[in-house]
Amino acid sequence: MANNKKHYIIDSLDKTKNVFKLAYLFATQLATNEAVEVIVRPAKAKRTLEQNSKMWAMLTDLSNQKQWVVNGVLQKITPTDWKDLLTASLHQEMRVAEGISGGIVLLGRRTSRMTVKEMSDLIELMHSFGAENGIKWSAREYDFIYWSEAA
């Protein structure tokens, strides 16, 4: 079977029965050919929209204020480039792929798949990096800090 994995999220009690029915039907299809593993656990909360907004405000501040060496040249880089640098630093890994036309491509990490905790760690890393490099955070970034502390 080509697609032999399903992932269900139950976000309200009224959906529980229907999701378990779907999982049961899928498991019985798989069980005819192989053993089936069923895992039930609390869902990890994905990063919030507020965290995402804060991250992009901070990445924009970095892009406007800090230069970085790329291909041997000190230059301003985009917020997306900063995101790739910082997410690689957070996980202390570099993902490298072979380019379609040769060469290499460095792959970034999707922050939309991060948990609230991972995103908090990324934002903390950004604050630390900013403090070490004299970054002045914008009013937009600070508005979020005060709002989240008040909540």
PDB file of C-alpha atoms in Angstrom:
ATOM      1  CA  MET A   1       0.000   0.000   0.000  1.00  0.00           C
ATOM      2  CA  ALA A   2       1.527   3.338  -1.097  1.00  0.00           C
ATOM      3  CA  ASN A   3       0.202   5.493   1.740  1.00  0.00           C
ATOM      4  CA  ASN A   4       0.542   3.363   4.854  1.00  0.00           C
ATOM      5  CA  LYS A   5       0.499   6.105   7.479  1.00  0.00           C
ATOM      6  CA  LYS A   6      -2.299   8.333   8.792  1.00  0.00           C
ATOM      7  CA  HIS A   7      -2.091  11.023  11.439  1.00  0.00           C
ATOM      8  CA  TYR A   8      -5.269  12.238  13.110  1.00  0.00           C
ATOM      9  CA  ILE A   9      -5.651  15.169  15.504  1.00  0.00           C
ATOM     10  CA  ILE A  10      -8.732  15.249  17.724  1.00  0.00           C
ATOM     11  CA  ASP A  11      -9.299  18.833  18.796  1.00  0.00           C
ATOM     12  CA  SER A  12     -12.714  18.382  20.405  1.00  0.00           C
ATOM     13  CA  LEU A  13     -14.464  15.524  22.193  1.00  0.00           C
ATOM     14  CA  ASP A  14     -17.330  15.373  19.695  1.00  0.00           C
ATOM     15  CA  LYS A  15     -14.858  14.339  16.948  1.00  0.00           C
ATOM     16  CA  THR A  16     -13.351  11.465  18.934  1.00  0.00           C
ATOM     17  CA  LYS A  17     -15.750   8.723  17.844  1.00  0.00           C
ATOM     18  CA  ASN A  18     -15.543   9.578  14.117  1.00  0.00           C
ATOM     19  CA  VAL A  19     -11.749   9.792  14.168  1.00  0.00           C
ATOM     20  CA  PHE A  20     -11.489   6.419  15.903  1.00  0.00           C
ATOM     21  CA  LYS A  21     -13.826   4.908  13.287  1.00  0.00           C
ATOM     22  CA  LEU A  22     -11.573   6.233  10.504  1.00  0.00           C
ATOM     23  CA  ALA A  23      -8.480   4.954  12.288  1.00  0.00           C
ATOM     24  CA  TYR A  24     -10.121   1.552  12.813  1.00  0.00           C
ATOM     25  CA  LEU A  25     -11.043   1.227   9.122  1.00  0.00           C
ATOM     26  CA  PHE A  26      -7.553   2.203   8.033  1.00  0.00           C
ATOM     27  CA  ALA A  27      -5.932  -0.166  10.562  1.00  0.00           C
ATOM     28  CA  THR A  28      -8.037  -3.110   9.351  1.00  0.00           C
ATOM     29  CA  GLN A  29      -6.927  -2.422   5.756  1.00  0.00           C
ATOM     30  CA  LEU A  30      -3.288  -2.422   6.813  1.00  0.00           C
ATOM     31  CA  ALA A  31      -3.631  -5.427   9.104  1.00  0.00           C
ATOM     32  CA  THR A  32      -4.378  -7.722   6.160  1.00  0.00           C
ATOM     33  CA  ASN A  33      -0.770  -7.302   4.966  1.00  0.00           C
ATOM     34  CA  GLU A  34       1.313  -6.400   8.020  1.00  0.00           C
ATOM     35  CA  ALA A  35       1.302  -5.652  11.737  1.00  0.00           C
ATOM     36  CA  VAL A  36      -0.181  -2.287  12.715  1.00  0.00           C
ATOM     37  CA  GLU A  37       1.024   0.110  15.405  1.00  0.00           C
ATOM     38  CA  VAL A  38      -1.480   2.454  17.061  1.00  0.00           C
ATOM     39  CA  ILE A  39      -0.248   5.370  19.180  1.00  0.00           C
ATOM     40  CA  VAL A  40      -2.508   7.715  21.141  1.00  0.00           C
ATOM     41  CA  ARG A  41      -0.877  10.674  22.889  1.00  0.00           C
ATOM     42  CA  PRO A  42      -1.499  14.336  23.651  1.00  0.00           C
ATOM     43  CA  ALA A  43      -0.971  16.516  20.589  1.00  0.00           C
ATOM     44  CA  LYS A  44       1.933  18.931  20.723  1.00  0.00           C
ATOM     45  CA  ALA A  45       0.759  22.509  20.410  1.00  0.00           C
ATOM     46  CA  LYS A  46       2.043  24.174  17.242  1.00  0.00           C
ATOM     47  CA  ARG A  47       3.578  27.605  17.397  1.00  0.00           C
ATOM     48  CA  THR A  48       1.105  30.446  17.745  1.00  0.00           C
ATOM     49  CA  LEU A  49       0.361  33.163  15.219  1.00  0.00           C
ATOM     50  CA  GLU A  50       1.610  35.680  17.779  1.00  0.00           C
ATOM     51  CA  GLN A  51       4.939  33.850  17.981  1.00  0.00           C
ATOM     52  CA  ASN A  52       5.125  33.815  14.193  1.00  0.00           C
ATOM     53  CA  SER A  53       4.457  37.574  13.995  1.00  0.00           C
ATOM     54  CA  LYS A  54       7.072  38.248  16.651  1.00  0.00           C
ATOM     55  CA  MET A  55       9.626  36.072  14.852  1.00  0.00           C
ATOM     56  CA  TRP A  56       9.138  37.889  11.524  1.00  0.00           C
ATOM     57  CA  ALA A  57       9.352  41.301  13.213  1.00  0.00           C
ATOM     58  CA  MET A  58      12.630  40.227  14.811  1.00  0.00           C
ATOM     59  CA  LEU A  59      13.969  38.739  11.566  1.00  0.00           C
ATOM     60  CA  THR A  60      13.172  42.019   9.801  1.00  0.00           C
ATOM     61  CA  ASP A  61      15.021  43.951  12.522  1.00  0.00           C
ATOM     62  CA  LEU A  62      18.047  41.678  12.066  1.00  0.00           C
ATOM     63  CA  SER A  63      17.885  42.069   8.291  1.00  0.00           C
ATOM     64  CA  ASN A  64      17.817  45.860   8.571  1.00  0.00           C
ATOM     65  CA  GLN A  65      20.590  46.168  11.157  1.00  0.00           C
ATOM     66  CA  LYS A  66      23.088  43.315  10.866  1.00  0.00           C
ATOM     67  CA  GLN A  67      25.284  42.223   7.995  1.00  0.00           C
ATOM     68  CA  TRP A  68      26.434  38.634   7.566  1.00  0.00           C
ATOM     69  CA  VAL A  69      29.133  36.990   5.465  1.00  0.00           C
ATOM     70  CA  VAL A  70      27.632  35.155   2.478  1.00  0.00           C
ATOM     71  CA  ASN A  71      29.906  33.719  -0.221  1.00  0.00           C
ATOM     72  CA  GLY A  72      32.811  35.541   1.407  1.00  0.00           C
ATOM     73  CA  VAL A  73      31.136  38.963   1.236  1.00  0.00           C
ATOM     74  CA  LEU A  74      29.779  40.914   4.222  1.00  0.00           C
ATOM     75  CA  GLN A  75      26.257  41.949   3.235  1.00  0.00           C
ATOM     76  CA  LYS A  76      22.704  42.484   4.410  1.00  0.00           C
ATOM     77  CA  ILE A  77      20.612  39.361   4.076  1.00  0.00           C
ATOM     78  CA  THR A  78      16.861  38.822   3.913  1.00  0.00           C
ATOM     79  CA  PRO A  79      14.646  37.923   6.869  1.00  0.00           C
ATOM     80  CA  THR A  80      14.217  34.465   5.295  1.00  0.00           C
ATOM     81  CA  ASP A  81      18.000  34.008   5.185  1.00  0.00           C
ATOM     82  CA  TRP A  82      18.181  34.977   8.863  1.00  0.00           C
ATOM     83  CA  LYS A  83      15.459  32.417   9.617  1.00  0.00           C
ATOM     84  CA  ASP A  84      17.522  29.700   7.925  1.00  0.00           C
ATOM     85  CA  LEU A  85      20.647  30.699   9.877  1.00  0.00           C
ATOM     86  CA  LEU A  86      18.888  30.835  13.226  1.00  0.00           C
ATOM     87  CA  THR A  87      16.830  27.647  12.874  1.00  0.00           C
ATOM     88  CA  ALA A  88      19.995  25.762  11.868  1.00  0.00           C
ATOM     89  CA  SER A  89      21.729  27.188  14.935  1.00  0.00           C
ATOM     90  CA  LEU A  90      18.803  26.284  17.192  1.00  0.00           C
ATOM     91  CA  HIS A  91      18.950  22.631  16.199  1.00  0.00           C
ATOM     92  CA  GLN A  92      22.712  22.662  15.697  1.00  0.00           C
ATOM     93  CA  GLU A  93      22.375  20.942  12.371  1.00  0.00           C
ATOM     94  CA  MET A  94      22.922  21.823   8.762  1.00  0.00           C
ATOM     95  CA  ARG A  95      20.703  20.156   6.197  1.00  0.00           C
ATOM     96  CA  VAL A  96      22.441  19.902   2.823  1.00  0.00           C
ATOM     97  CA  ALA A  97      20.953  18.580  -0.410  1.00  0.00           C
ATOM     98  CA  GLU A  98      22.433  18.040  -3.833  1.00  0.00           C
ATOM     99  CA  GLY A  99      21.259  20.746  -6.242  1.00  0.00           C
ATOM    100  CA  ILE A 100      19.235  19.712  -9.286  1.00  0.00           C
ATOM    101  CA  SER A 101      21.795  21.310 -11.620  1.00  0.00           C
ATOM    102  CA  GLY A 102      24.785  20.437  -9.440  1.00  0.00           C
ATOM    103  CA  GLY A 103      26.261  22.157  -6.447  1.00  0.00           C
ATOM    104  CA  ILE A 104      24.679  22.068  -3.018  1.00  0.00           C
ATOM    105  CA  VAL A 105      21.579  23.568  -1.452  1.00  0.00           C
ATOM    106  CA  LEU A 106      21.261  24.288   2.263  1.00  0.00           C
ATOM    107  CA  LEU A 107      17.781  23.484   3.497  1.00  0.00           C
ATOM    108  CA  GLY A 108      16.050  25.572   6.144  1.00  0.00           C
ATOM    109  CA  ARG A 109      13.628  24.332   8.778  1.00  0.00           C
ATOM    110  CA  ARG A 110       9.912  25.098   8.646  1.00  0.00           C
ATOM    111  CA  THR A 111       8.871  27.123  11.663  1.00  0.00           C
ATOM    112  CA  SER A 112       5.213  26.342  10.921  1.00  0.00           C
ATOM    113  CA  ARG A 113       5.942  22.798  12.117  1.00  0.00           C
ATOM    114  CA  MET A 114       7.585  23.937  15.352  1.00  0.00           C
ATOM    115  CA  THR A 115       5.922  23.477  18.706  1.00  0.00           C
ATOM    116  CA  VAL A 116       5.242  26.412  21.021  1.00  0.00           C
ATOM    117  CA  LYS A 117       8.334  25.381  23.026  1.00  0.00           C
ATOM    118  CA  GLU A 118      10.596  25.155  19.968  1.00  0.00           C
ATOM    119  CA  MET A 119       9.400  28.557  18.775  1.00  0.00           C
ATOM    120  CA  SER A 120       9.987  30.030  22.246  1.00  0.00           C
ATOM    121  CA  ASP A 121      13.519  28.624  22.145  1.00  0.00           C
ATOM    122  CA  LEU A 122      14.064  30.181  18.707  1.00  0.00           C
ATOM    123  CA  ILE A 123      12.814  33.585  19.890  1.00  0.00           C
ATOM    124  CA  GLU A 124      15.062  33.348  22.961  1.00  0.00           C
ATOM    125  CA  LEU A 125      18.025  32.525  20.693  1.00  0.00           C
ATOM    126  CA  MET A 126      17.171  35.569  18.571  1.00  0.00           C
ATOM    127  CA  HIS A 127      17.044  37.785  21.682  1.00  0.00           C
ATOM    128  CA  SER A 128      20.417  36.468  22.817  1.00  0.00           C
ATOM    129  CA  PHE A 129      21.988  36.954  19.383  1.00  0.00           C
ATOM    130  CA  GLY A 130      20.487  40.441  19.172  1.00  0.00           C
ATOM    131  CA  ALA A 131      21.852  41.411  22.599  1.00  0.00           C
ATOM    132  CA  GLU A 132      25.332  40.202  21.629  1.00  0.00           C
ATOM    133  CA  ASN A 133      25.193  42.170  18.367  1.00  0.00           C
ATOM    134  CA  GLY A 134      23.591  45.448  19.442  1.00  0.00           C
ATOM    135  CA  ILE A 135      20.267  44.902  17.695  1.00  0.00           C
ATOM    136  CA  LYS A 136      17.567  47.435  18.572  1.00  0.00           C
ATOM    137  CA  TRP A 137      14.230  45.682  18.439  1.00  0.00           C
ATOM    138  CA  SER A 138      11.367  47.526  16.760  1.00  0.00           C
ATOM    139  CA  ALA A 139       8.239  48.788  18.505  1.00  0.00           C
ATOM    140  CA  ARG A 140       6.274  45.981  16.839  1.00  0.00           C
ATOM    141  CA  GLU A 141       8.473  43.364  18.499  1.00  0.00           C
ATOM    142  CA  TYR A 142       8.174  45.063  21.898  1.00  0.00           C
ATOM    143  CA  ASP A 143       4.403  45.426  21.569  1.00  0.00           C
ATOM    144  CA  PHE A 144       4.212  41.639  21.457  1.00  0.00           C
ATOM    145  CA  ILE A 145       6.440  41.225  24.516  1.00  0.00           C
ATOM    146  CA  TYR A 146       4.279  43.495  26.668  1.00  0.00           C
ATOM    147  CA  TRP A 147       1.057  41.962  25.355  1.00  0.00           C
ATOM    148  CA  SER A 148       2.200  38.401  26.035  1.00  0.00           C
ATOM    149  CA  GLU A 149       3.489  39.235  29.530  1.00  0.00           C
ATOM    150  CA  ALA A 150       0.149  40.830  30.403  1.00  0.00           C
ATOM    151  CA  ALA A 151      -1.811  37.794  29.225  1.00  0.00           C
TER     152      ALA A 151
END
